[in-house]
């Protein structure tokens, strides 16, 4: 896919990892995806950028708060962080981190906030300045899809429709439902409804999918590097083959080998 020079407002644009052991996480993901890592300065908490072919594809940083679980965070691009945070408040969401300018010296990368929807799924928003988000997507080793997993899809539809202007196209998916989030007629993400088969202790969450050339090979490599699989490689009809991986620190993500378009 061509390089990305701009993410339209309302589209997922970035994913980053919060890790309790940044060095180990860098070793794991570099081994899995072939990422080259640009280490961040101490004043940025060691926040590092994963690169492919000289382009930024994801972030890796330390956990920022005591008790915070290791996890991948999804960022949605916005024109105005302050206005978006107000919309989140007005529509029943939570604000975990108020709008913050991300700047080191004279470099202003953008502004962000950490939020949650009314179903409890945490996500972030990003108002770009020097950093647009991912510069490559939809190729092996890069972000391919962002998916909300929740039990209450009606509440989620209302919330994300009001905050980001998303439409929702829902269809049956075996024993549950799957929704494509639409913006301007284009799919920008998905939503899977958790049914009674899901353990009750799994909260609503956003899932980052990274493209790979071969889902089975990627899953085997992840296990070789110390990960476990929550979902073994599985076919998605007319889409591709995916697996859900839990990295050695406990952060969950998915890999997907997409069918040729």
Short mmCIF file of C-alpha atoms in Angstrom, two decimals:
data_model
loop_
_atom_site.label_atom_id
_atom_site.label_comp_id
_atom_site.label_asym_id
_atom_site.label_seq_id
_atom_site.Cartn_x
_atom_site.Cartn_y
_atom_site.Cartn_z
CA UNK A 1 0.00 0.00 0.00
CA UNK A 2 1.26 3.53 -0.63
CA UNK A 3 2.78 5.44 2.24
CA UNK A 4 0.35 7.41 4.35
CA UNK A 5 0.82 11.17 4.46
CA UNK A 6 -2.39 12.02 6.32
CA UNK A 7 -4.98 10.18 8.38
CA UNK A 8 -8.42 11.68 7.95
CA UNK A 9 -10.10 12.84 11.18
CA UNK A 10 -12.11 10.00 12.67
CA UNK A 11 -9.82 7.20 11.47
CA UNK A 12 -7.57 5.04 13.64
CA UNK A 13 -4.06 6.31 12.96
CA UNK A 14 -1.63 4.82 15.47
CA UNK A 15 -1.12 2.06 18.02
CA UNK A 16 1.36 1.96 20.85
CA UNK A 17 2.37 -0.49 23.53
CA UNK A 18 2.64 0.16 27.24
CA UNK A 19 5.15 -2.34 28.65
CA UNK A 20 6.53 -3.09 32.11
CA UNK A 21 9.83 -4.15 30.49
CA UNK A 22 10.52 -2.00 27.45
CA UNK A 23 13.81 -3.67 26.49
CA UNK A 24 12.21 -7.11 26.46
CA UNK A 25 9.21 -5.87 24.50
CA UNK A 26 11.45 -4.22 21.91
CA UNK A 27 13.33 -7.50 21.50
CA UNK A 28 10.07 -9.46 21.11
CA UNK A 29 8.43 -7.21 18.52
CA UNK A 30 11.61 -6.60 16.58
CA UNK A 31 12.02 -10.37 16.35
CA UNK A 32 8.40 -10.89 15.32
CA UNK A 33 7.89 -8.05 12.84
CA UNK A 34 11.41 -7.07 11.84
CA UNK A 35 10.99 -3.59 13.27
CA UNK A 36 13.93 -1.24 13.61
CA UNK A 37 13.59 0.77 16.82
CA UNK A 38 14.34 4.45 17.24
CA UNK A 39 14.89 4.83 20.97
CA UNK A 40 13.33 7.86 22.58
CA UNK A 41 15.08 10.28 24.93
CA UNK A 42 14.83 10.03 28.70
CA UNK A 43 12.63 13.12 28.87
CA UNK A 44 10.08 11.17 26.78
CA UNK A 45 10.22 8.23 29.20
CA UNK A 46 12.12 6.16 26.68
CA UNK A 47 9.13 6.16 24.30
CA UNK A 48 10.41 4.51 21.14
CA UNK A 49 9.24 4.38 17.54
CA UNK A 50 9.05 1.15 15.53
CA UNK A 51 10.21 1.69 11.96
CA UNK A 52 9.87 -0.27 8.72
CA UNK A 53 11.65 0.93 5.57
CA UNK A 54 12.43 4.15 7.39
CA UNK A 55 8.77 4.88 8.18
CA UNK A 56 7.08 5.01 11.59
CA UNK A 57 4.60 2.16 12.12
CA UNK A 58 3.98 1.89 15.90
CA UNK A 59 5.14 3.08 19.32
CA UNK A 60 6.52 1.29 22.37
CA UNK A 61 6.83 2.87 25.78
CA UNK A 62 6.90 2.16 29.51
CA UNK A 63 3.81 1.90 31.67
CA UNK A 64 2.96 5.36 32.92
CA UNK A 65 0.75 4.62 35.93
CA UNK A 66 0.95 2.19 38.84
CA UNK A 67 -1.40 -0.72 38.32
CA UNK A 68 -1.71 -0.08 34.57
CA UNK A 69 -1.87 -3.39 32.68
CA UNK A 70 0.42 -4.04 29.71
CA UNK A 71 -1.61 -3.26 26.61
CA UNK A 72 -1.77 -1.94 23.08
CA UNK A 73 -3.58 1.39 22.75
CA UNK A 74 -5.54 2.52 19.69
CA UNK A 75 -5.35 6.18 18.66
CA UNK A 76 -8.00 7.91 16.54
CA UNK A 77 -6.99 10.97 14.57
CA UNK A 78 -8.91 14.19 15.29
CA UNK A 79 -8.79 17.82 14.22
CA UNK A 80 -9.23 19.19 17.73
CA UNK A 81 -8.45 17.24 20.91
CA UNK A 82 -10.25 19.68 23.20
CA UNK A 83 -13.50 19.52 21.23
CA UNK A 84 -13.31 15.74 21.00
CA UNK A 85 -12.82 15.36 24.75
CA UNK A 86 -15.88 17.53 25.35
CA UNK A 87 -17.91 15.33 22.98
CA UNK A 88 -16.74 12.27 24.90
CA UNK A 89 -17.91 13.83 28.17
CA UNK A 90 -21.23 14.91 26.65
CA UNK A 91 -21.93 11.39 25.42
CA UNK A 92 -21.21 9.44 28.60
CA UNK A 93 -17.52 8.62 28.11
CA UNK A 94 -14.69 8.98 30.60
CA UNK A 95 -11.52 11.07 30.47
CA UNK A 96 -8.50 9.31 31.93
CA UNK A 97 -5.93 11.80 30.71
CA UNK A 98 -6.81 15.38 29.83
CA UNK A 99 -5.53 16.84 26.53
CA UNK A 100 -1.75 17.00 26.58
CA UNK A 101 0.68 18.51 24.12
CA UNK A 102 3.46 16.08 23.18
CA UNK A 103 6.59 18.16 22.75
CA UNK A 104 10.33 17.69 23.18
CA UNK A 105 12.32 20.89 22.90
CA UNK A 106 11.08 22.74 19.83
CA UNK A 107 9.54 19.61 18.32
CA UNK A 108 5.76 19.59 18.67
CA UNK A 109 4.58 16.13 17.66
CA UNK A 110 0.88 16.55 18.40
CA UNK A 111 -1.68 16.53 21.20
CA UNK A 112 -3.43 13.56 22.79
CA UNK A 113 -5.94 12.45 25.39
CA UNK A 114 -6.79 9.05 26.89
CA UNK A 115 -10.50 8.27 27.04
CA UNK A 116 -13.03 5.47 27.46
CA UNK A 117 -16.39 4.86 25.85
CA UNK A 118 -19.50 4.18 27.96
CA UNK A 119 -19.00 0.41 27.58
CA UNK A 120 -15.59 0.71 29.26
CA UNK A 121 -13.24 0.36 26.27
CA UNK A 122 -10.19 2.63 26.56
CA UNK A 123 -8.83 4.45 23.52
CA UNK A 124 -6.80 7.56 22.75
CA UNK A 125 -7.19 10.45 20.36
CA UNK A 126 -4.39 12.15 18.48
CA UNK A 127 -4.34 15.67 17.01
CA UNK A 128 -1.34 15.50 14.65
CA UNK A 129 1.31 18.13 14.21
CA UNK A 130 4.77 16.84 13.24
CA UNK A 131 3.75 13.21 13.83
CA UNK A 132 0.78 12.08 11.70
CA UNK A 133 0.64 8.56 13.10
CA UNK A 134 1.52 5.43 11.15
CA UNK A 135 3.32 6.21 7.88
CA UNK A 136 2.81 2.68 6.52
CA UNK A 137 -0.27 0.49 6.97
CA UNK A 138 -1.77 -2.71 5.55
CA UNK A 139 1.52 -4.43 4.77
CA UNK A 140 3.38 -7.05 6.82
CA UNK A 141 4.58 -5.60 10.11
CA UNK A 142 2.17 -2.65 10.08
CA UNK A 143 -1.24 -1.81 11.52
CA UNK A 144 -3.98 -3.38 9.41
CA UNK A 145 -7.22 -3.02 11.40
CA UNK A 146 -8.62 -1.64 14.65
CA UNK A 147 -11.52 -3.40 16.35
CA UNK A 148 -13.71 -2.64 19.34
CA UNK A 149 -14.75 -5.71 21.33
CA UNK A 150 -17.74 -5.02 23.58
CA UNK A 151 -20.94 -6.52 24.94
CA UNK A 152 -23.09 -3.41 24.38
CA UNK A 153 -22.98 -2.58 20.68
CA UNK A 154 -26.02 -0.28 20.74
CA UNK A 155 -24.42 2.03 23.32
CA UNK A 156 -21.15 1.91 21.38
CA UNK A 157 -22.89 2.77 18.10
CA UNK A 158 -24.51 5.83 19.61
CA UNK A 159 -21.31 7.00 21.30
CA UNK A 160 -18.92 6.65 18.36
CA UNK A 161 -21.53 8.05 15.98
CA UNK A 162 -21.84 11.19 18.07
CA UNK A 163 -18.12 11.60 18.78
CA UNK A 164 -16.58 10.67 15.41
CA UNK A 165 -19.52 10.62 13.00
CA UNK A 166 -19.21 6.88 12.41
CA UNK A 167 -21.93 4.88 10.75
CA UNK A 168 -22.36 1.24 11.73
CA UNK A 169 -23.03 -1.66 9.36
CA UNK A 170 -23.90 -4.73 11.46
CA UNK A 171 -24.33 -8.30 10.23
CA UNK A 172 -24.59 -11.77 11.74
CA UNK A 173 -21.28 -13.53 12.40
CA UNK A 174 -21.98 -17.05 13.57
CA UNK A 175 -23.28 -16.91 17.14
CA UNK A 176 -22.63 -13.17 17.45
CA UNK A 177 -22.54 -10.00 15.31
CA UNK A 178 -19.84 -8.01 13.56
CA UNK A 179 -20.03 -4.32 12.75
CA UNK A 180 -18.01 -2.28 10.29
CA UNK A 181 -17.49 1.30 11.32
CA UNK A 182 -18.02 3.57 8.30
CA UNK A 183 -16.89 7.13 7.69
CA UNK A 184 -17.79 8.75 4.41
CA UNK A 185 -18.81 5.34 3.12
CA UNK A 186 -15.39 3.83 3.86
CA UNK A 187 -14.70 1.17 6.48
CA UNK A 188 -12.42 2.58 9.19
CA UNK A 189 -12.62 -0.18 11.81
CA UNK A 190 -14.76 -2.92 13.26
CA UNK A 191 -16.73 -3.99 16.31
CA UNK A 192 -17.21 -7.53 17.59
CA UNK A 193 -20.02 -8.26 20.03
CA UNK A 194 -19.00 -10.41 22.99
CA UNK A 195 -21.63 -13.04 23.71
CA UNK A 196 -22.14 -15.41 26.64
CA UNK A 197 -19.27 -17.60 25.43
CA UNK A 198 -16.77 -14.90 26.39
CA UNK A 199 -15.43 -15.03 29.98
CA UNK A 200 -17.08 -12.34 32.08
CA UNK A 201 -13.72 -11.04 33.32
CA UNK A 202 -12.71 -9.86 29.82
CA UNK A 203 -13.57 -6.15 29.67
CA UNK A 204 -14.54 -4.17 26.60
CA UNK A 205 -11.38 -3.25 24.71
CA UNK A 206 -9.86 -2.13 21.43
CA UNK A 207 -7.80 -4.71 19.54
CA UNK A 208 -4.90 -3.81 17.21
CA UNK A 209 -4.37 -6.12 14.23
CA UNK A 210 -0.95 -6.22 12.56
CA UNK A 211 -0.61 -7.55 9.03
CA UNK A 212 1.65 -10.55 8.39
CA UNK A 213 2.45 -12.58 5.30
CA UNK A 214 1.54 -15.90 6.96
CA UNK A 215 -0.61 -16.09 10.10
CA UNK A 216 0.52 -19.60 11.03
CA UNK A 217 4.19 -18.73 10.66
CA UNK A 218 3.73 -15.51 12.63
CA UNK A 219 1.89 -17.33 15.43
CA UNK A 220 4.63 -19.96 15.60
CA UNK A 221 7.31 -17.27 15.68
CA UNK A 222 5.48 -15.42 18.45
CA UNK A 223 5.39 -18.60 20.56
CA UNK A 224 9.06 -19.20 19.87
CA UNK A 225 9.74 -15.69 21.21
CA UNK A 226 7.81 -16.37 24.44
CA UNK A 227 4.23 -15.41 23.61
CA UNK A 228 1.08 -17.46 24.07
CA UNK A 229 -1.94 -17.70 21.77
CA UNK A 230 -5.40 -16.75 22.96
CA UNK A 231 -6.84 -17.76 19.58
CA UNK A 232 -5.01 -20.21 17.33
CA UNK A 233 -4.71 -19.32 13.62
CA UNK A 234 -8.27 -19.20 12.27
CA UNK A 235 -9.79 -18.36 8.91
CA UNK A 236 -12.11 -15.37 8.50
CA UNK A 237 -14.18 -16.05 5.37
CA UNK A 238 -13.47 -13.59 2.55
CA UNK A 239 -10.99 -11.67 4.72
CA UNK A 240 -7.94 -13.74 5.69
CA UNK A 241 -6.46 -15.77 8.53
CA UNK A 242 -5.76 -14.39 12.01
CA UNK A 243 -4.50 -15.30 15.47
CA UNK A 244 -4.75 -13.54 18.82
CA UNK A 245 -1.40 -13.29 20.59
CA UNK A 246 -0.51 -12.45 24.20
CA UNK A 247 3.05 -11.14 24.31
CA UNK A 248 5.49 -12.21 27.08
CA UNK A 249 4.50 -9.18 29.19
CA UNK A 250 0.77 -9.89 28.89
CA UNK A 251 -0.28 -7.39 26.20
CA UNK A 252 -2.77 -8.73 23.66
CA UNK A 253 -2.80 -8.07 19.92
CA UNK A 254 -3.74 -9.87 16.72
CA UNK A 255 -1.90 -10.82 13.56
CA UNK A 256 -3.72 -11.19 10.27
CA UNK A 257 -2.74 -12.45 6.83
CA UNK A 258 -5.18 -10.71 4.51
CA UNK A 259 -6.49 -12.39 1.40
CA UNK A 260 -5.20 -10.86 -1.85
CA UNK A 261 -7.49 -8.02 -2.86
#
